[in-house]
Amino acid sequence: MKDYESIKKILVEFLKNYITKKSKSKNLLIGVSGGIDSAVVATLCAAAMPKNTHALIMPTNASSTKNIDDALNLCKKLGLNFKILNIQAILDAFGDSIGEDIDKLRKGNLSARVRMSLLYDYSASINALVVGTSNKSELMLGYGTIFGDLACAINPIGELYKTEIFEFAKYLGVDENIINKAPSADLWDGQSDEADIGYTYETIDEILKGIAGGNLGASVDKFGQDTVDEIVKRVESNKFKRQMPLIAKI
């Protein structure tokens, strides 16, 4: 297990130093979903800037009531300045404007981009930096919406795998209700991260660590070549989400 005491100190200092020494902003802003990643980031932000951390809770009509309750309880527990913005009317207006039904994947991506638009708009009004909540597993897999939940100014948890996020959350004292929930972006009713990806995070992270370390032999022996190849292909095909847009050379 990692030294989470040291990691907490490093990440809190990272947030504090960036906002006080490298930015003209005065506040930190996060989107709080009721999930474990945003809970960990909110806890770190509250430790770094206890009076200057703001949060938006942005449910749709399909959002889990439990997730909304957990998000509210987290914000109150941490003493965050928070607002609730239901984005369903924005999603409905989008569908009406294009004049066609939108499938659940498009709705999920749109929801993520609407939330990020609201975060950046609100950040301008309160002079804040938008803090990201994507972990290393999600970033490597490309499991996120480009210009949506992947967009941020700074990200304190981008070097922690999802399985490490669970351990870190326990160390930070995140509520067990949040820790014990199945990971979900809550983009539609019954949505589950692991069901979408097709593997548990324990399997995914072991293979991702092999990719990062340049040694997949143990993963092939344990999970089989087909499984490893599938994860490797996903990492490679979504590499563009982790980079600035490619500009053609002339």
Coordinates of C-alpha atoms in Angstrom, one line a residue:
M1 CA 0.0 0.0 0.0
K2 CA 1.2 3.5 -0.8
D3 CA 2.2 6.1 1.8
Y4 CA -1.1 8.0 1.7
E5 CA -0.1 10.4 4.4
S6 CA 2.8 11.6 2.3
I7 CA 0.6 11.7 -0.8
K8 CA -2.0 13.8 1.0
K9 CA 0.6 16.3 2.0
I10 CA 2.0 16.5 -1.5
L11 CA -1.4 17.0 -3.2
V12 CA -2.6 19.5 -0.6
E13 CA 0.6 21.5 -1.1
F14 CA 0.2 21.2 -4.9
L15 CA -3.2 22.7 -4.8
K16 CA -2.3 25.4 -2.2
N17 CA 0.9 26.4 -4.0
Y18 CA -0.7 26.5 -7.4
I19 CA -3.5 28.8 -6.3
T20 CA -1.4 31.1 -4.2
K21 CA 1.9 31.3 -6.3
K22 CA 1.1 30.3 -9.9
S23 CA -2.4 31.5 -10.5
K24 CA -4.2 34.8 -10.3
S25 CA -7.3 32.9 -9.2
K26 CA -8.4 33.0 -5.6
N27 CA -10.7 29.9 -5.4
L28 CA -10.9 26.2 -6.3
L29 CA -14.0 24.9 -8.0
I30 CA -15.1 21.3 -8.5
G31 CA -18.0 19.3 -9.7
V32 CA -19.3 17.0 -7.0
S33 CA -21.2 14.0 -8.1
G34 CA -21.5 11.9 -5.0
G35 CA -18.9 9.5 -6.4
I36 CA -15.5 8.6 -4.9
D37 CA -13.2 10.5 -7.2
S38 CA -14.9 13.9 -6.7
A39 CA -15.1 13.1 -3.0
V40 CA -11.4 12.6 -2.7
V41 CA -10.7 15.7 -4.7
A42 CA -13.1 17.8 -2.7
T43 CA -11.5 16.5 0.5
L44 CA -8.1 17.6 -0.8
C45 CA -9.3 21.0 -1.9
A46 CA -11.0 21.6 1.4
A47 CA -7.7 20.8 3.2
A48 CA -5.8 23.1 0.9
M49 CA -8.2 26.0 0.8
P50 CA -10.9 25.5 3.4
K51 CA -12.6 28.9 2.9
N52 CA -12.0 29.1 -0.8
T53 CA -13.3 25.8 -2.2
H54 CA -16.5 25.9 -4.2
A55 CA -18.6 23.1 -5.6
L56 CA -21.4 22.6 -8.1
I57 CA -23.8 19.7 -7.9
M58 CA -25.3 19.2 -11.3
P59 CA -27.9 16.4 -11.5
T60 CA -30.3 15.4 -14.3
N61 CA -33.7 13.9 -13.8
A62 CA -32.0 10.5 -14.3
S63 CA -29.4 11.1 -11.5
S64 CA -29.5 8.7 -8.6
T65 CA -31.1 10.3 -5.5
K66 CA -28.5 8.5 -3.4
N67 CA -25.7 10.2 -5.3
I68 CA -27.3 13.6 -4.9
D69 CA -27.7 13.0 -1.2
D70 CA -24.1 11.8 -0.9
A71 CA -22.9 14.9 -2.8
L72 CA -24.9 17.2 -0.5
N73 CA -23.7 15.5 2.7
L74 CA -20.1 15.7 1.5
C75 CA -20.3 19.4 0.7
K76 CA -21.8 20.1 4.1
K77 CA -19.3 17.9 6.0
L78 CA -16.4 19.6 4.3
G79 CA -17.9 23.1 4.7
L80 CA -17.8 23.8 0.9
N81 CA -19.5 26.7 -0.7
F82 CA -21.9 24.9 -3.0
K83 CA -24.8 25.3 -5.5
I84 CA -27.2 22.8 -7.0
L85 CA -27.9 23.2 -10.7
N86 CA -30.3 20.8 -12.4
I87 CA -29.2 20.5 -16.0
Q88 CA -32.2 18.6 -17.4
A89 CA -33.7 21.6 -19.1
I90 CA -30.5 22.3 -20.9
L91 CA -30.4 18.7 -22.2
D92 CA -34.0 18.8 -23.2
A93 CA -33.4 22.1 -25.1
F94 CA -30.5 20.5 -27.0
G95 CA -32.7 17.6 -28.1
D96 CA -35.5 20.0 -29.1
S97 CA -33.0 22.2 -31.1
I98 CA -31.6 19.3 -33.2
G99 CA -35.1 17.7 -33.6
E100 CA -34.1 14.1 -33.0
D101 CA -33.9 11.6 -30.2
I102 CA -30.4 11.3 -28.6
D103 CA -29.1 7.9 -27.6
K104 CA -27.8 7.4 -24.1
L105 CA -24.2 7.7 -25.0
R106 CA -24.7 11.0 -26.7
K107 CA -26.8 12.1 -23.7
G108 CA -24.0 11.1 -21.4
N109 CA -21.3 13.0 -23.3
L110 CA -23.6 16.0 -23.6
S111 CA -24.3 15.9 -19.8
A112 CA -20.5 15.9 -19.2
R113 CA -19.9 18.8 -21.5
V114 CA -22.8 20.8 -20.1
R115 CA -21.5 20.3 -16.6
M116 CA -18.0 21.4 -17.6
S117 CA -19.5 24.5 -19.4
L118 CA -21.3 25.4 -16.2
L119 CA -18.2 24.9 -14.1
Y120 CA -16.1 27.1 -16.4
D121 CA -18.8 29.8 -16.5
Y122 CA -19.1 29.8 -12.8
S123 CA -15.4 29.8 -12.3
A124 CA -15.2 33.1 -14.2
S125 CA -17.8 34.6 -11.8
I126 CA -15.9 33.7 -8.6
N127 CA -12.3 33.8 -9.9
A128 CA -11.7 30.1 -9.5
L129 CA -9.7 27.3 -11.1
V130 CA -11.6 24.2 -12.2
V131 CA -10.1 21.2 -10.5
G132 CA -10.3 17.8 -12.3
T133 CA -11.5 14.6 -10.8
S134 CA -10.2 12.0 -13.3
N135 CA -7.9 9.2 -12.0
K136 CA -5.0 7.6 -13.8
S137 CA -7.1 4.6 -14.8
E138 CA -9.7 6.7 -16.5
L139 CA -7.1 8.9 -18.2
M140 CA -5.1 6.0 -19.6
L141 CA -8.3 4.2 -20.8
G142 CA -9.8 7.4 -22.2
Y143 CA -12.8 6.7 -20.1
G144 CA -14.2 10.2 -20.0
T145 CA -15.7 12.8 -22.3
I146 CA -13.2 15.0 -24.1
F147 CA -14.0 18.7 -23.4
G148 CA -16.3 17.3 -20.7
D149 CA -15.3 15.7 -17.4
L150 CA -11.7 15.4 -18.7
A151 CA -11.4 19.2 -19.0
C152 CA -9.8 21.0 -16.0
A153 CA -7.1 23.5 -15.1
I154 CA -5.3 21.2 -12.6
N155 CA -5.8 17.6 -11.5
P156 CA -4.5 16.3 -8.2
I157 CA -5.4 12.7 -8.7
G158 CA -4.3 12.0 -12.2
E159 CA -1.4 9.8 -11.1
L160 CA -3.5 7.6 -8.8
Y161 CA -5.1 4.4 -10.2
K162 CA -8.7 3.7 -9.4
T163 CA -7.9 1.0 -7.0
E164 CA -5.6 3.4 -5.2
I165 CA -8.4 6.0 -5.0
F166 CA -10.4 3.5 -3.0
E167 CA -7.5 3.1 -0.5
F168 CA -6.8 6.8 -0.4
A169 CA -10.5 7.6 0.2
K170 CA -10.5 5.3 3.3
Y171 CA -7.3 7.1 4.5
L172 CA -9.0 10.5 4.0
G173 CA -12.1 9.4 5.9
V174 CA -14.5 9.6 3.0
D175 CA -18.0 8.4 4.0
E176 CA -18.4 4.6 3.6
N177 CA -21.6 5.2 1.6
I178 CA -19.5 6.8 -1.1
I179 CA -16.6 4.3 -0.9
N180 CA -18.9 1.2 -1.1
K181 CA -20.9 2.3 -4.1
A182 CA -20.2 0.7 -7.5
P183 CA -18.2 3.2 -9.6
S184 CA -20.5 5.1 -11.9
A185 CA -20.4 8.3 -13.8
D186 CA -24.2 8.4 -13.2
L187 CA -24.8 9.4 -16.8
W188 CA -27.9 7.3 -17.1
D189 CA -30.0 5.0 -14.9
G190 CA -28.1 1.9 -13.9
Q191 CA -24.9 3.0 -15.6
S192 CA -21.7 1.3 -14.2
D193 CA -18.1 2.0 -15.0
E194 CA -16.9 -1.6 -14.8
A195 CA -19.9 -2.8 -16.9
D196 CA -19.1 -0.2 -19.6
I197 CA -15.4 -1.2 -19.7
G198 CA -16.0 -4.9 -19.3
Y199 CA -13.5 -5.7 -16.6
T200 CA -13.1 -4.9 -12.9
Y201 CA -10.8 -2.1 -11.8
E202 CA -8.5 -4.7 -10.1
T203 CA -8.0 -6.4 -13.5
I204 CA -7.7 -3.1 -15.4
D205 CA -5.2 -1.5 -13.0
E206 CA -2.9 -4.5 -13.0
I207 CA -2.7 -4.4 -16.8
L208 CA -2.4 -0.6 -16.9
K209 CA 0.5 -0.8 -14.4
G210 CA 2.1 -3.3 -16.8
I211 CA 1.6 -0.9 -19.7
A212 CA 3.1 2.0 -17.7
G213 CA 6.0 -0.1 -16.6
G214 CA 6.7 -1.6 -20.0
N215 CA 6.2 -5.1 -18.8
L216 CA 3.0 -7.0 -19.7
G217 CA 4.3 -10.5 -19.3
A218 CA 2.8 -11.1 -15.8
S219 CA -0.6 -9.7 -17.0
V220 CA -0.6 -12.0 -20.0
D221 CA 0.1 -15.0 -17.8
K222 CA -2.7 -14.0 -15.4
F223 CA -5.4 -12.6 -17.7
G224 CA -4.6 -13.9 -21.1
Q225 CA -3.3 -12.3 -24.3
D226 CA -6.8 -11.3 -25.6
T227 CA -7.7 -9.4 -22.4
V228 CA -4.3 -7.6 -22.3
D229 CA -4.6 -6.8 -26.1
E230 CA -8.0 -5.3 -25.6
I231 CA -6.9 -3.0 -22.8
V232 CA -3.7 -2.0 -24.7
K233 CA -5.8 -1.2 -27.8
R234 CA -8.1 0.9 -25.7
V235 CA -5.2 2.9 -24.2
E236 CA -3.7 3.5 -27.6
S237 CA -6.9 4.4 -29.4
N238 CA -7.8 7.0 -26.8
K239 CA -4.4 8.6 -26.5
F240 CA -5.7 11.7 -28.3
K241 CA -7.8 12.5 -25.2
R242 CA -4.7 12.9 -23.1
Q243 CA -2.9 15.3 -25.5
M244 CA -3.4 18.7 -26.9
P245 CA -5.1 18.6 -30.3
L246 CA -2.7 17.6 -33.1
I247 CA -1.8 20.4 -35.4
A248 CA -0.7 19.6 -38.9
K249 CA 2.8 20.6 -39.9
I250 CA 3.2 22.5 -43.2

